[in-house]
């Protein structure tokens, strides 16, 4: 790799496994263990490094992002409570199509306005965008507070294998697209299955587990995880268990319409909903970690397009597999789609899933984070379940969406844990850093 310097001087590095740090005109090449995988790159965001002071509009934009993301789970739940809802595979495919439509619009807009396609978001689906944004502001908060990630030596062959697997990279954009598409399909599919079985309110709070699972994957990738992040993971685990326990204690009779056309289970099997959502958080975290590996290797729009293609492919495979080779599978799918789009309210809600929590939230996020510090952005994003609760109470059955004291206690623990994982332990250092700048 050649590094250009002023005056035409060029530095060539033949050992790609070594990390180079450039400060001014000085170049420092620290010793490195070639056996260890490379460090996870810190994702960048539009406007990073901008000295612009945040204003009220920027904060309102980020609160708008949290509000739009909060409308996602209630919107999906509303569709599943309709008279003839689409199946989970069909809903997953519809989300992929909406993402593809958004990316097509982004590509056209970039071509017409001659804007840099790298400035476009890497994720257009609201849940993927949320998990990626949370991981992004976590990394930026550490940089802003002077914290840096360290390497650790794997203590076992299993850890060494996990580190190599999580840090593996392909230079083929098609392979990358299929890999990210697979993780996204598993995450979205399990999320959709879960929201059919439990309330949108609890789904929104359990989604916070993504930011808590990410440090576990980071640890397996060979990087050090701070003590406050481990504490946050423990608090998040306790909180998710409390939310699930409250749901099991109060599940006396679910709405059969929520299960119609999707998963044929009885009320006694509703605990599967909690399991689906929590496992989906694992795959969302996997998407986030793997996305960070590729974010510096490919243009954002290229990365998003390839991953959306992979998501669409695996989603359609799931749709066809759900037919079980029966002739009426195709006709049932077309009938549910016809019923969905013949209902103006359901059609509007489905379009809102792509345009509101998807497109609009993504651009508000890019606008707001140009000036709002990462740590403050994470605090705002943590309010997403609160907005989800409000939307669920207004648009769905308030009795079904209500949570008991145990669940609210667990929800508070999960929100506190997500904040601790992102900004905990860095406040003092941030203040010191800002004082030094002054």
CSV table of N, CA and C in Angstrom, one decimal, residues 144-146 428-438:
chain,number,residue,atom,x,y,z
A,144,UNK,N,-14.5,10.0,20.5
A,144,UNK,CA,-14.7,11.3,21.1
A,144,UNK,C,-14.2,11.4,22.5
A,145,UNK,N,-14.4,10.3,23.3
A,145,UNK,CA,-14.0,10.3,24.7
A,145,UNK,C,-12.6,9.9,24.9
A,146,UNK,N,-11.8,9.6,23.8
A,146,UNK,CA,-10.4,9.3,24.0
A,146,UNK,C,-10.2,7.8,24.2
A,428,UNK,N,-16.2,11.2,32.1
A,428,UNK,CA,-15.1,12.0,32.6
A,428,UNK,C,-14.0,12.3,31.6
A,429,UNK,N,-13.8,11.3,30.8
A,429,UNK,CA,-12.8,11.5,29.8
A,429,UNK,C,-13.2,12.5,28.7
A,430,UNK,N,-14.5,12.5,28.4
A,430,UNK,CA,-15.0,13.4,27.5
A,430,UNK,C,-14.9,14.8,28.0
A,431,UNK,N,-15.2,15.0,29.3
A,431,UNK,CA,-15.1,16.3,29.9
A,431,UNK,C,-13.7,16.8,29.9
A,432,UNK,N,-12.8,15.9,30.2
A,432,UNK,CA,-11.3,16.2,30.2
A,432,UNK,C,-10.9,16.6,28.8
A,433,UNK,N,-11.3,15.8,27.8
A,433,UNK,CA,-10.9,16.1,26.5
A,433,UNK,C,-11.4,17.5,26.0
A,434,UNK,N,-12.7,17.8,26.3
A,434,UNK,CA,-13.3,19.0,25.9
A,434,UNK,C,-12.6,20.2,26.6
A,435,UNK,N,-12.2,19.9,27.9
A,435,UNK,CA,-11.5,21.0,28.6
A,435,UNK,C,-10.1,21.3,28.0
A,436,UNK,N,-9.4,20.2,27.6
A,436,UNK,CA,-8.1,20.4,26.9
A,436,UNK,C,-8.3,21.2,25.6
A,437,UNK,N,-9.4,20.9,24.9
A,437,UNK,CA,-9.6,21.6,23.7
A,437,UNK,C,-9.8,23.1,23.9
A,438,UNK,N,-10.5,23.4,25.0
A,438,UNK,CA,-10.7,24.8,25.3
A,438,UNK,C,-9.4,25.5,25.7
